[in-house]
Coordinates of C-alpha atoms in Angstrom, one line a residue:
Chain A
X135 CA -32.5 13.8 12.5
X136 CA -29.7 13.0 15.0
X137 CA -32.0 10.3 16.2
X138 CA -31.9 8.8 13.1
X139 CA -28.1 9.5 12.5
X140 CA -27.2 8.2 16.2
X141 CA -29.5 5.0 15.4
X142 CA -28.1 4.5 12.1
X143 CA -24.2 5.2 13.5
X144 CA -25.2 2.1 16.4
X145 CA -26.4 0.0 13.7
X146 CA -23.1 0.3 11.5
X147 CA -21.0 -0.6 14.6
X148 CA -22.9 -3.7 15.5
X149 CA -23.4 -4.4 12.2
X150 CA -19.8 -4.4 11.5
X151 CA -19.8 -7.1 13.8
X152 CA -22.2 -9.1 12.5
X153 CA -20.2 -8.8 9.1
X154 CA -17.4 -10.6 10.8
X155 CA -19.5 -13.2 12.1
X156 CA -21.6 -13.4 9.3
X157 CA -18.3 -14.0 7.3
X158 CA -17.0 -16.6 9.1
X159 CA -20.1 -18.3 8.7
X160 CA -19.9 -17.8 4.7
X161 CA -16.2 -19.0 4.7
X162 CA -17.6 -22.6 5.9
X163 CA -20.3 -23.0 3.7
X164 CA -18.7 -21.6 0.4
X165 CA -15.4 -24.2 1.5
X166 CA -18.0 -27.4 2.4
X167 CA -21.6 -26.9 2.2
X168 CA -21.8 -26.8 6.0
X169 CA -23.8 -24.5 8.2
X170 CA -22.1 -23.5 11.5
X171 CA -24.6 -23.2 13.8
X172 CA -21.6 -23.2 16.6
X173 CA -20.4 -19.6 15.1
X174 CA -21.9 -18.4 18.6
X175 CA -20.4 -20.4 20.8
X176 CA -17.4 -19.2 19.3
X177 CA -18.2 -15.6 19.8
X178 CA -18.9 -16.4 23.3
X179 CA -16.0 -18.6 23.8
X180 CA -14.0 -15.2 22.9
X181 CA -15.5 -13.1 24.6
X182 CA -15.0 -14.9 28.1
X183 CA -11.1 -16.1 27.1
X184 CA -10.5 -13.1 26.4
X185 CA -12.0 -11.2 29.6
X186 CA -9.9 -14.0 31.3
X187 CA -6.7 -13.0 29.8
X188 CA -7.0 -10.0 31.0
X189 CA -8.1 -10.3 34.6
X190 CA -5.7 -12.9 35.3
X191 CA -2.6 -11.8 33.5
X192 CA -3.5 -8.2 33.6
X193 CA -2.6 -7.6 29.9
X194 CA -3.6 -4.7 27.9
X195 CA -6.5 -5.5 25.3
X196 CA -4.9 -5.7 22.7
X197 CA -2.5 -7.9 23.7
X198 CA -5.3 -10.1 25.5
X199 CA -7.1 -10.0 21.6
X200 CA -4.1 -11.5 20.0
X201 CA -3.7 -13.6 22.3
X202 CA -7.5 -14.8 22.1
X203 CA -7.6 -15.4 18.0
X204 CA -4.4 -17.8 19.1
X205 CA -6.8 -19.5 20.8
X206 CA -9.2 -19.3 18.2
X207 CA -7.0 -20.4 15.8
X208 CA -6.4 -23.4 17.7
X209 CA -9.9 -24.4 18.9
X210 CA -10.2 -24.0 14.9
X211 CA -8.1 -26.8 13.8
X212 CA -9.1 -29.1 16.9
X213 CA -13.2 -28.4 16.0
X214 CA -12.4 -29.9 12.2
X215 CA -9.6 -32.5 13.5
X216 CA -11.5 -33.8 16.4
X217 CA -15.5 -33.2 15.2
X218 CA -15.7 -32.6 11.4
X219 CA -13.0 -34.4 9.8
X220 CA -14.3 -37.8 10.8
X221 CA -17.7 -37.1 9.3
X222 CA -16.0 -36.3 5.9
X223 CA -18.2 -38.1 3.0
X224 CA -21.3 -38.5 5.3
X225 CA -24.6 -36.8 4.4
X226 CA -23.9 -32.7 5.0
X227 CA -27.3 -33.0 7.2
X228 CA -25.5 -34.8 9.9
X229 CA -22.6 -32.3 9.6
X230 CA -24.9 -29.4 10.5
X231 CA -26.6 -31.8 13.7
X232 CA -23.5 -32.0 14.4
X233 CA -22.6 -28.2 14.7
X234 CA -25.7 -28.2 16.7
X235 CA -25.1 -30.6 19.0
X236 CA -21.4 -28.7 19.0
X237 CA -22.7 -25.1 20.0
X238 CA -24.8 -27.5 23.2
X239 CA -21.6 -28.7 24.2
X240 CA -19.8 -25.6 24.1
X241 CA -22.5 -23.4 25.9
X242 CA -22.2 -26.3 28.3
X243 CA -18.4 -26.4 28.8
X244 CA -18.2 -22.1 28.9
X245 CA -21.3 -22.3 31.8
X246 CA -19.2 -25.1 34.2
X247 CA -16.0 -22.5 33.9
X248 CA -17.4 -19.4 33.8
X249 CA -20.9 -19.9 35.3
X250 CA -23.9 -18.2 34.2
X251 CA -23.5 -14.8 35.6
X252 CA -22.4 -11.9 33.7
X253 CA -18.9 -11.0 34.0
X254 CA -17.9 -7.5 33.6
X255 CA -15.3 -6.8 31.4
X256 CA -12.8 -4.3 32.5
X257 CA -13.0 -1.0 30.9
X258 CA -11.1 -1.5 27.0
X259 CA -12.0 1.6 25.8
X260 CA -12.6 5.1 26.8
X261 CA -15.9 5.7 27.2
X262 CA -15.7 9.6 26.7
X263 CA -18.0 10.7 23.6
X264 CA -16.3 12.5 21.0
X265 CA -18.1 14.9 18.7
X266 CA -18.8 13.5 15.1
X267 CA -20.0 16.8 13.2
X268 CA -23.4 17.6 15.4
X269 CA -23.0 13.8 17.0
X270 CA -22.1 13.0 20.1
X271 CA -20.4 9.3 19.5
X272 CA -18.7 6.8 22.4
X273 CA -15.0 6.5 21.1
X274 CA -15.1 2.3 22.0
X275 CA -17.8 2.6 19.1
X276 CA -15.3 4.2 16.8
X277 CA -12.7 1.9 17.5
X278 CA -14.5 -1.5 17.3
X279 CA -15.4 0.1 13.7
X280 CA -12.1 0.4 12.9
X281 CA -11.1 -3.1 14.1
X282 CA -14.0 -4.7 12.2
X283 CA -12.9 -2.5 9.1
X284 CA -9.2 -3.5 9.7
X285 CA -10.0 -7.2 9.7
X286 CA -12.3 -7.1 6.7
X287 CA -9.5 -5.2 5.1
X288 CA -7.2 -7.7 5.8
X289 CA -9.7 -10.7 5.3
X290 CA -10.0 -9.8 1.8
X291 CA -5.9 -8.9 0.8
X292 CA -5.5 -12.7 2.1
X293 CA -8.1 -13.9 -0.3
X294 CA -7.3 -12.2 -3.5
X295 CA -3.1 -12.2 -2.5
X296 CA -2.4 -15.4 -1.4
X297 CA -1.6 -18.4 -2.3
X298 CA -3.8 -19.8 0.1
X299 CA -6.8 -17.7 -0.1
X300 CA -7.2 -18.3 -3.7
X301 CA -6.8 -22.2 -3.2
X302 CA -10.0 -21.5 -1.0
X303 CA -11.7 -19.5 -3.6
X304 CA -10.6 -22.4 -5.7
X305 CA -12.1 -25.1 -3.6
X306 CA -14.7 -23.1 -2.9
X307 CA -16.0 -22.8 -6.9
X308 CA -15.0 -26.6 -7.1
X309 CA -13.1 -28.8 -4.7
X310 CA -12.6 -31.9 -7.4
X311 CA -11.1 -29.6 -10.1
X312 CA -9.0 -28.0 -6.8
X313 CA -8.0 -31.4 -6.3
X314 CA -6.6 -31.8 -9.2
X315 CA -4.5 -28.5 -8.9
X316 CA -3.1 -30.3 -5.8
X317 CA -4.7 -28.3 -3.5
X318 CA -5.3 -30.7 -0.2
X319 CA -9.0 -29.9 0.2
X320 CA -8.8 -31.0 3.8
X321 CA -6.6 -28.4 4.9
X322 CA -8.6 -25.5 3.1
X323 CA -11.7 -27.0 5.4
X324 CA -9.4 -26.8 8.1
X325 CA -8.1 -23.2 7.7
X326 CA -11.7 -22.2 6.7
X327 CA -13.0 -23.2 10.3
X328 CA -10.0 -21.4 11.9
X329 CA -10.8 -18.0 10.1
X330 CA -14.6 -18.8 11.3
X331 CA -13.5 -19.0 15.0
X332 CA -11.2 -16.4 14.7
X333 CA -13.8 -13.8 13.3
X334 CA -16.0 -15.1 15.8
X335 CA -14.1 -14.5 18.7
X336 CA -12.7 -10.8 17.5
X337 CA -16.6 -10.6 17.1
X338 CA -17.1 -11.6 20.5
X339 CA -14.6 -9.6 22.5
X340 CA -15.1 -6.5 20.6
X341 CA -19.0 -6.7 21.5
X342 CA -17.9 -7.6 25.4
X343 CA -15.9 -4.8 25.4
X344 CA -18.8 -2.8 24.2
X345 CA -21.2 -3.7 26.6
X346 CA -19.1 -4.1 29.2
X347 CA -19.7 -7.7 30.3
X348 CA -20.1 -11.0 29.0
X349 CA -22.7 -13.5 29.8
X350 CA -24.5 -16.4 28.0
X351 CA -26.6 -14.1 25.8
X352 CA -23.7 -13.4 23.7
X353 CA -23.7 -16.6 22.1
X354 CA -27.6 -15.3 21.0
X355 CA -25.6 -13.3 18.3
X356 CA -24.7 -17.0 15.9
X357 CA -28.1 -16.6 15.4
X358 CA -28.4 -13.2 14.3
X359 CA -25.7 -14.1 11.3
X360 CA -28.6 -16.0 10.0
X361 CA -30.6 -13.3 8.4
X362 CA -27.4 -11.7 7.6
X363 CA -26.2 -14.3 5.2
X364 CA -29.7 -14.7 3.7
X365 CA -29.7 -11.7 3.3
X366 CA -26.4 -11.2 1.4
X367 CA -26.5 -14.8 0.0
X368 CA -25.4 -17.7 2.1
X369 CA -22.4 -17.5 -1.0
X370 CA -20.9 -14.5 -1.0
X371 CA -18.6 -13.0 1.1
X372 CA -19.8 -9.2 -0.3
X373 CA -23.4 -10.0 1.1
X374 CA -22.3 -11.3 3.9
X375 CA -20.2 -7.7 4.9
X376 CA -23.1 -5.8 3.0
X377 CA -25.9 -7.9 4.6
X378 CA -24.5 -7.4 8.1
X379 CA -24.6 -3.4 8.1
X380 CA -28.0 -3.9 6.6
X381 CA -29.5 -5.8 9.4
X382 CA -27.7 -3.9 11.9
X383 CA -28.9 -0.6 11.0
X384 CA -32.5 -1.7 10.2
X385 CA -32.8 -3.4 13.6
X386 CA -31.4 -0.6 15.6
X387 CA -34.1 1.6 13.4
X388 CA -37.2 -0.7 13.7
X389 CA -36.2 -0.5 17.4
X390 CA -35.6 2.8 17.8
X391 CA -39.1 4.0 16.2
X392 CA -41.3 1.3 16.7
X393 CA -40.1 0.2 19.9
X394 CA -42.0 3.2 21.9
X395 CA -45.0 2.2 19.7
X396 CA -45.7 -1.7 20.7
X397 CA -44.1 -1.3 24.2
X398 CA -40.0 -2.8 23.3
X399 CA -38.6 -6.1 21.5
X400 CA -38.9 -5.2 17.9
X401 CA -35.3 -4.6 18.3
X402 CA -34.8 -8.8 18.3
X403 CA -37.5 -9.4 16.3
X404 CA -37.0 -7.4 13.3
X405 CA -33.9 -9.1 11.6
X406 CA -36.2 -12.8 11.8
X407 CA -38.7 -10.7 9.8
X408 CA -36.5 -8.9 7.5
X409 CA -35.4 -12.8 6.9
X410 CA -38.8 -14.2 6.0
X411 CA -39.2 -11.0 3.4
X412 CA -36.1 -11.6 1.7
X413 CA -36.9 -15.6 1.3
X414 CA -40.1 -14.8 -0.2
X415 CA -39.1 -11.9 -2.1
X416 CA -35.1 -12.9 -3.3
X417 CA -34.5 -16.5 -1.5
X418 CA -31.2 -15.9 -3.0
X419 CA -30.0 -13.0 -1.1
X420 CA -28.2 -9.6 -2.6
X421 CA -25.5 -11.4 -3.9
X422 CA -26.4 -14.9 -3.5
X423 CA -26.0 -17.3 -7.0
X424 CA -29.3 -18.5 -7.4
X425 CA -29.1 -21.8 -9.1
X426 CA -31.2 -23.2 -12.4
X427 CA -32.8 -26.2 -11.8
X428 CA -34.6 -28.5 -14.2
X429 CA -38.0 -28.5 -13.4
Chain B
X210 CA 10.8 -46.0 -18.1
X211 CA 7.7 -45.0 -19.0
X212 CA 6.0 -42.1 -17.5
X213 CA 3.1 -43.5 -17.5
X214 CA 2.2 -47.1 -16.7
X215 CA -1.1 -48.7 -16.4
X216 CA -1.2 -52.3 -15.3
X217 CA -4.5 -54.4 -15.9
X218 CA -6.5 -51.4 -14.4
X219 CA -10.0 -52.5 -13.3
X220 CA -13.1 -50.5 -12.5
X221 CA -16.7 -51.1 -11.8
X222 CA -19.5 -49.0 -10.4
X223 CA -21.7 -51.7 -8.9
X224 CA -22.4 -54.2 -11.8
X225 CA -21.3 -51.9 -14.3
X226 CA -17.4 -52.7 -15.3
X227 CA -16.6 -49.5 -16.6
X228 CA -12.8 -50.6 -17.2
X229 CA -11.6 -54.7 -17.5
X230 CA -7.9 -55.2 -17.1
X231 CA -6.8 -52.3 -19.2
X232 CA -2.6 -52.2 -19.5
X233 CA -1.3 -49.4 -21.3
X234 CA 1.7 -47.3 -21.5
X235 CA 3.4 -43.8 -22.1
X236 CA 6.6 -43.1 -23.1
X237 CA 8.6 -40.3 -22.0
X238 CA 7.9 -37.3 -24.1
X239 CA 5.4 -39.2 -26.0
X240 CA 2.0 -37.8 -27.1
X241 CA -0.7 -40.7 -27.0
X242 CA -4.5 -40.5 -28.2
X243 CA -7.0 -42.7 -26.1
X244 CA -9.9 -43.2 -28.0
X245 CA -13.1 -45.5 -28.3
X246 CA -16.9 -44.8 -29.1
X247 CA -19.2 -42.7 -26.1
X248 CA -18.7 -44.9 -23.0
X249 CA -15.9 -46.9 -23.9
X250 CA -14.5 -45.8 -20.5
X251 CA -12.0 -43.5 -21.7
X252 CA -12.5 -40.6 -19.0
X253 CA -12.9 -43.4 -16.7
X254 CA -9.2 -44.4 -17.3
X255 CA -8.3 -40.8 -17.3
X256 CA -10.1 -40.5 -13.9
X257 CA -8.1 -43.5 -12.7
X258 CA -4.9 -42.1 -13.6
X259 CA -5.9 -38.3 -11.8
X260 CA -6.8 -40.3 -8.8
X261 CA -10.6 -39.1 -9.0
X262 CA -11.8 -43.1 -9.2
X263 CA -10.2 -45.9 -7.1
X264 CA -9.7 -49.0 -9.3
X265 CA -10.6 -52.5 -8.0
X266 CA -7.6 -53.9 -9.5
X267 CA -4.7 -52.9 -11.0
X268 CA -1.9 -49.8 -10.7
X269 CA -0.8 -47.1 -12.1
X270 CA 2.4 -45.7 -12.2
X271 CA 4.0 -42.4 -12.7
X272 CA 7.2 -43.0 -13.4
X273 CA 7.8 -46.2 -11.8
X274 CA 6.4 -44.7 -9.1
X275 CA 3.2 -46.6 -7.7
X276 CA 0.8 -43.8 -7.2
X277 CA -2.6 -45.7 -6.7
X278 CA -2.9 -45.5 -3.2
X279 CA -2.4 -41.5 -3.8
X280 CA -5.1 -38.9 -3.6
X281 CA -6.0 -36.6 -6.3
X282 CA -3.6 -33.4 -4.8
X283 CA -1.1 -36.0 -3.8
X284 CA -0.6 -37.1 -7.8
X285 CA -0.7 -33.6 -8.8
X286 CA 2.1 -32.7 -6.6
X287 CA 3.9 -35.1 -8.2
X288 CA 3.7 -33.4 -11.9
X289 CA 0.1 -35.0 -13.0
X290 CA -1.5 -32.2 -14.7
X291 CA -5.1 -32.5 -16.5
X292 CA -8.0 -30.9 -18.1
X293 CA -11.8 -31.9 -18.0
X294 CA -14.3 -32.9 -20.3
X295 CA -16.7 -30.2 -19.6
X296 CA -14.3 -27.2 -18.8
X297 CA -13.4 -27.1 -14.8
X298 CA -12.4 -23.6 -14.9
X299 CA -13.2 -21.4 -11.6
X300 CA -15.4 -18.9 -13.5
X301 CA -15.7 -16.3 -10.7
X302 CA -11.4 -16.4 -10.5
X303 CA -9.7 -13.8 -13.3
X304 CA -7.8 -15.5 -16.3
X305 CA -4.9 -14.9 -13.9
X306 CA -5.9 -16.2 -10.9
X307 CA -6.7 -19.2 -12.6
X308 CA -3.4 -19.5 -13.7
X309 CA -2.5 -18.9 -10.5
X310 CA -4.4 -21.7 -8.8
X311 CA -2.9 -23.7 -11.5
X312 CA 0.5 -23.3 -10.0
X313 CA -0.7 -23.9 -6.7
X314 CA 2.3 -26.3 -6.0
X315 CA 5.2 -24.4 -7.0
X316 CA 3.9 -21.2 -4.9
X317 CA 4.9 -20.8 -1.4
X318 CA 2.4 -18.7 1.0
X319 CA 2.0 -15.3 0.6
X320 CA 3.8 -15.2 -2.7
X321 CA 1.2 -13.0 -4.6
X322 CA 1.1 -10.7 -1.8
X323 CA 2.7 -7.8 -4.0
X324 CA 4.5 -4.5 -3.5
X325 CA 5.1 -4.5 -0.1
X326 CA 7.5 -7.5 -0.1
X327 CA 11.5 -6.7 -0.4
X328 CA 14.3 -9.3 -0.8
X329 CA 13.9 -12.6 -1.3
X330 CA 10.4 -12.5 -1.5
X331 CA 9.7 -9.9 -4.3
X332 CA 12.4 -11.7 -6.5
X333 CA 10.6 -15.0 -6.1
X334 CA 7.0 -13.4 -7.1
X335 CA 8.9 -11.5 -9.7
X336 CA 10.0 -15.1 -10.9
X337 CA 6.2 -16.1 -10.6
X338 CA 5.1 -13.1 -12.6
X339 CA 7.3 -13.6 -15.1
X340 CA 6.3 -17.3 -15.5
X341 CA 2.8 -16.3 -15.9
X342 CA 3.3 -13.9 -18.8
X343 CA 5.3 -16.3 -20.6
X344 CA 2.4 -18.6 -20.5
X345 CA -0.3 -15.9 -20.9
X346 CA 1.8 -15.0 -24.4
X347 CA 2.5 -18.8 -25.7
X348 CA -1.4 -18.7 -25.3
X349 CA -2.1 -15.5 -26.3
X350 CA -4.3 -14.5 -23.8
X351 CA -2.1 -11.9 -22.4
X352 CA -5.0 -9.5 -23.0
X353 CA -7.7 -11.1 -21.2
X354 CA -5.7 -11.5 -18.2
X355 CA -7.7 -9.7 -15.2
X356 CA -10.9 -10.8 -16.9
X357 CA -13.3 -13.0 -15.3
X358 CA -12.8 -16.5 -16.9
X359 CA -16.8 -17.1 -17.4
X360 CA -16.9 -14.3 -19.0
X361 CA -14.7 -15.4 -22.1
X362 CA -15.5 -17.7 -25.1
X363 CA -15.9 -21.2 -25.3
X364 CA -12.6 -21.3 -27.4
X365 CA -10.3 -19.0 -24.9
X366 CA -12.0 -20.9 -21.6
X367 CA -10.2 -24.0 -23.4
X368 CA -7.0 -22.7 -23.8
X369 CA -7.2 -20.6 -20.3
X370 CA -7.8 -23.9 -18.7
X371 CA -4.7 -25.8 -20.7
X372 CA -2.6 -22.6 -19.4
X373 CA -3.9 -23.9 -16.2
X374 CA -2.5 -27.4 -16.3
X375 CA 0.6 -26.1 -18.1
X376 CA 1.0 -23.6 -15.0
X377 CA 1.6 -26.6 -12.6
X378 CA 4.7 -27.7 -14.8
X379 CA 3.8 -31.1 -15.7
X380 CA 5.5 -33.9 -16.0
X381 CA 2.4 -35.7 -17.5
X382 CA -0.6 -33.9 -19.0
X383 CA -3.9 -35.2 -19.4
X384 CA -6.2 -33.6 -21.7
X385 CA -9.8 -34.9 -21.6
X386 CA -11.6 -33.8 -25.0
X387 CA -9.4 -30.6 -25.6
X388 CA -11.4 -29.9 -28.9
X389 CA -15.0 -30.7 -27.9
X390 CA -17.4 -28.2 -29.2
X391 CA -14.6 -26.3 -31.3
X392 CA -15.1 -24.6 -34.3
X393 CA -12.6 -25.3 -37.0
X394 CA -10.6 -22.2 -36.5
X395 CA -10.4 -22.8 -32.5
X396 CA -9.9 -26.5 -33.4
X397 CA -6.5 -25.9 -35.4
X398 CA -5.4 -23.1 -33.1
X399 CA -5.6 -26.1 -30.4
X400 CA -3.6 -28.7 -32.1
X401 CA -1.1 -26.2 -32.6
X402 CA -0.8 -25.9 -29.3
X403 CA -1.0 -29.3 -28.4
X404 CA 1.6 -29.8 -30.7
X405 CA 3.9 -27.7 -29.9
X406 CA 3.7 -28.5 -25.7
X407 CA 4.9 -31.6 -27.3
X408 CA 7.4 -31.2 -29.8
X409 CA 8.8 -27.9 -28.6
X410 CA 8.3 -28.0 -24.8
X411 CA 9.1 -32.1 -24.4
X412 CA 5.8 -32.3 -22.5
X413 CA 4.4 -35.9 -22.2
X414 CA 0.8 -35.9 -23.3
X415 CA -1.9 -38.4 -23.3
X416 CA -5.4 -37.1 -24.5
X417 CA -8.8 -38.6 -25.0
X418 CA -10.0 -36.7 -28.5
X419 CA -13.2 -37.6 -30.3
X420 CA -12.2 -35.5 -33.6
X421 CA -10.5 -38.5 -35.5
X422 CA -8.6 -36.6 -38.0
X423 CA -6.9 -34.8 -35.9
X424 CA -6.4 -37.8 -33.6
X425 CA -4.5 -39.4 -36.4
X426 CA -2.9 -36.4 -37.5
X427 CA -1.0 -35.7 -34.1
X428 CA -0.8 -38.4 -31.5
X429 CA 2.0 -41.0 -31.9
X430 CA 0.7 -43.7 -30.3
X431 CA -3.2 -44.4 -30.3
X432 CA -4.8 -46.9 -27.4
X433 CA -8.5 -47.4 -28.8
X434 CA -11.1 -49.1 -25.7
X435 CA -14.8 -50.3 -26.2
X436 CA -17.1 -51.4 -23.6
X437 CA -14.0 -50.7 -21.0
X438 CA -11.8 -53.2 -22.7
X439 CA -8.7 -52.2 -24.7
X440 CA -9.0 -53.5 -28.2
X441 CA -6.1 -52.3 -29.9
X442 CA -2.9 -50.3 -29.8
X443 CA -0.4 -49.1 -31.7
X444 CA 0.6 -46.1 -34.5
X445 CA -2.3 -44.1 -36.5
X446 CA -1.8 -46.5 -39.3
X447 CA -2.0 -49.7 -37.1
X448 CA -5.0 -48.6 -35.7
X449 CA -6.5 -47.6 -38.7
X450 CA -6.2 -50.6 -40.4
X451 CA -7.2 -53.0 -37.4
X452 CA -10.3 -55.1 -38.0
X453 CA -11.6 -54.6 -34.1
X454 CA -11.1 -50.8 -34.3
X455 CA -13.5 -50.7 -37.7
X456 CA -15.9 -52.8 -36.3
X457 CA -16.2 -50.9 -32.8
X458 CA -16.8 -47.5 -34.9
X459 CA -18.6 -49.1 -38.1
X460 CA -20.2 -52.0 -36.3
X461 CA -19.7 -55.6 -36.9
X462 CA -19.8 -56.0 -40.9

């Protein structure tokens, strides 16, 4: 039983991650039909501007966090100034190669600073377990939780409170009758690939900061929001949160029992399969809309 | 001045000329009819005027502004308010938020944010609040406020969606088929409205209406097109009587 608690606890923490990620991911398609498949470059791009904030200016975490989704914020606008906005009106196809052809580039650009060793990441939170009823639990656990709870909390205030988040609800439902409300679409394409580097870096450095080191295997987790929003529904910020604590906990399960059964690696492999189930049983996710066609 | 100016407007999708040198006004505080039979190119004009199509030829001008090089957002910044044919509410968005949306230009950010602003802020969302129930209760549909907007009649979804365009504060409002797939009761409950944004409020109006009694009964001015050509304009009466007009809706006798 605290096997199963201790796996399931590990799986809501990375999972909460993988919310945020997956969210960010949601925020561009539901604004303009894109996939991001640069969302881990992003996380890794945290990550390592973040462990360089604070090596070389020796600033607390949290400071060094802020700091980093500035950055974020600003690689945001330049990624849909410099990349997307001149393919506006082409085919969406060639938007997503491009977000491929993006994440090469910015693996690329993070290898010729950084290199391709790990860096360790100086020690953000205590490491000390504190006792959770009969559960021994690592306190930097407990506290990326509450960040990724914070953040969601104050994701989803901006989207039902503001003026802004509800012109991207808006624009997300229909950008032609937004348009007409005289909401500049553009900029709510903008501002939705600044929240999706934003999330991805927090994402990024609070999962550095958890394992204690960045390398190039963080931007492996872009990939993992993939069954996470099929899973919720590519559409729906709820499935995207729900969908993420789902495939956390399920792959830290799989891998915690099955693992000493095949010998390891059902860890990686069970989300991809969870993903294949869900498209054959409900293509449309949790939440997803699942659209009528005429046949 | 008009507040609306249309000079020899000219639209074509590939070989199709969906509008031929159309030139039509709207007076200040006027409410005009466009009419015309089923692809006469009426919500292509409308769509012209929005900024949704880019004519070949021609300009429009809000007044005496020349807006044709504007976007969509950019002319409804400038007081251009409209409705759509098929309903473009947000369905998933409360009655509300809608509204909300709807005011879009008049907000500034983090206006909604409620109960934790002080000062100037909270008197300026009180303002806003206060806007919106005045508009909820001309439209009476104070009570369906926090519902989901899909979730409502055909009938209210109309009227939610005119609150929308009203929200914005326009200076010109397009309505494209307010009373299409009405029942009688809804239909009258509209053209009160309509009506009363007019006489009441000063609003300028210029809607495209398929229901011919009440076309006649309400607008002031009536532009008729067929086959993207305008054929005749002038009062219910002119227009009633005019030879073209009879013989675009009768056929050719």
């Amino acid at each position: 039983m605290e096997f199963f608690l201790q796996l399931t606890l590990n799986g809501l923490v990375v999972g909460g991650i993988y919310a945020l990620v997956a969210l960010g991911f949601v925020i561009i398609y539901k604004s303009s039909g894109v996939l991001n498949f640069a969302q881990g470059e992003f996380l890794m791009l945290g990550a390592y501007v973040s462990l360089t904030i604070m090596t070389a200016a020796r600033v607390p975490f949290a400071a060094a966090f802020v700091l980093t989704l500035l950055f974020s914020v600003v690689l945001g606008l330049l990624m849909e100034r410099v990349v997307l906005r001149p393919l506006l009106g082409q085919p969406i196809i060639s938007v997503i190669m491009v977000t491929l052809g993006l994440s090469s580039v910015l693996k690329a650009v993070v290898q010729g600073i950084w290199g391709t060793d790990t860096r360790p990441f100086p020690a953000v939170f205590p490491t000390d377990p504190v006792m959770l009823g009969p559960l021994p639990v690592s306190l930097g656990y407990l506290w990326s939780l509450g960040c990724v709870a914070v953040l969601l909390v104050l994701l989803n205030l901006f989207f039902r409170k503001t003026r802004l988040g509800l012109a991207m609800r808006a624009t997300a439902s229909s950008q032609q009758v937004a348009l007409s409300m005289g909401i500049s679409v553009r900029n709510i394409f903008a501002l939705a690939w600044v929240i999706a580097a934003a999330v991805s870096a927090a994402g990024g450095m609070l999962l550095g900061a958890m394992r204690g080191g960045a390398d190039g295997s963080l931007a492996f987790y872009g990939f993992k929001v993939i069954p996470v929003v099929i899973l919720g529904g590519l559409d729906s910020i709820t499935g995207a949160i729900a969908g993420g604590l789902v495939i956390g906990v399920l792959e830290n399960l799989s891998g915690g029992y099955l693992d000493p059964l095949v010998g390891g690696g059902v860890k990686d492999v069970a989300p991809f399969v969870a993903l294949v189930l869900i498209l054959m049983i409900k293509p449309h996710g949790l939440f997803g809309r699942a659209h009528a066609r005429r046949a | 001045m008009a507040r609306l100016d249309i000079s020899a407007l000219s639209l074509r999708f590939g070989g199709v000329r969906a509008l031929r040198e159309v030139t039509f006004s709207v007076a200040d505080r006027a409410l005009v009819a466009i009419i015309g039979p089923n692809g006469a190119g009426k919500t292509s004009l409308l769509n012209c005027v929005s900024g949704v199509y880019r004519p070949q030829a021609g300009r429009v001008l809000l007044d005496g502004e020349d807006v044709t090089p504007l976007r969509p957002h950019q002319r409804a910044r400038r007081g251009l308010a409209r409705t759509f044919q098929n309903l473009g509410l947000f369905k998933g968005l409360t009655v509300l938020e809608n509204l909300l949306v709807g005011r879009h230009t008049h907000l500034k950010t983090g206006i909604l944010a409620g109960g934790f602003l002080l000062g100037k802020g909270r008197r300026e969302e009180l303002l806003q609040r206060q806007k919106m129930q005045e508009l909820l209760d001309f439209l009476e549909i104070g009570e369906h406020a926090q519902k989901l907007t899909g979730t409502l009649s055909y009938g209210l979804q109309k009227r939610v969606e005119l609150g929308r365009a009203l929200a914005l504060e326009p200076r010109l409002l397009l309505l494209d088929e307010p009373m299409a797939g009405m029942n009688a009761g809804e239909k009258t409950k509209m053209a009160r409205l309509i009506l009363e944004l007019n006489e009441k409020r000063g609003i300028t109006i210029a809607m495209i209406e398929h229901d011919i009694g009440v076309v006649m009964d309400l607008s002031h001015r009536i532009c008729v097109l067929d086959f993207g050509e305008k054929i005749a304009e002038g009062t219910p009466l002119e227009v009633r009587r005019d030879a073209k007009v009879q013989a675009a809706y009768l056929g050719a006798a």
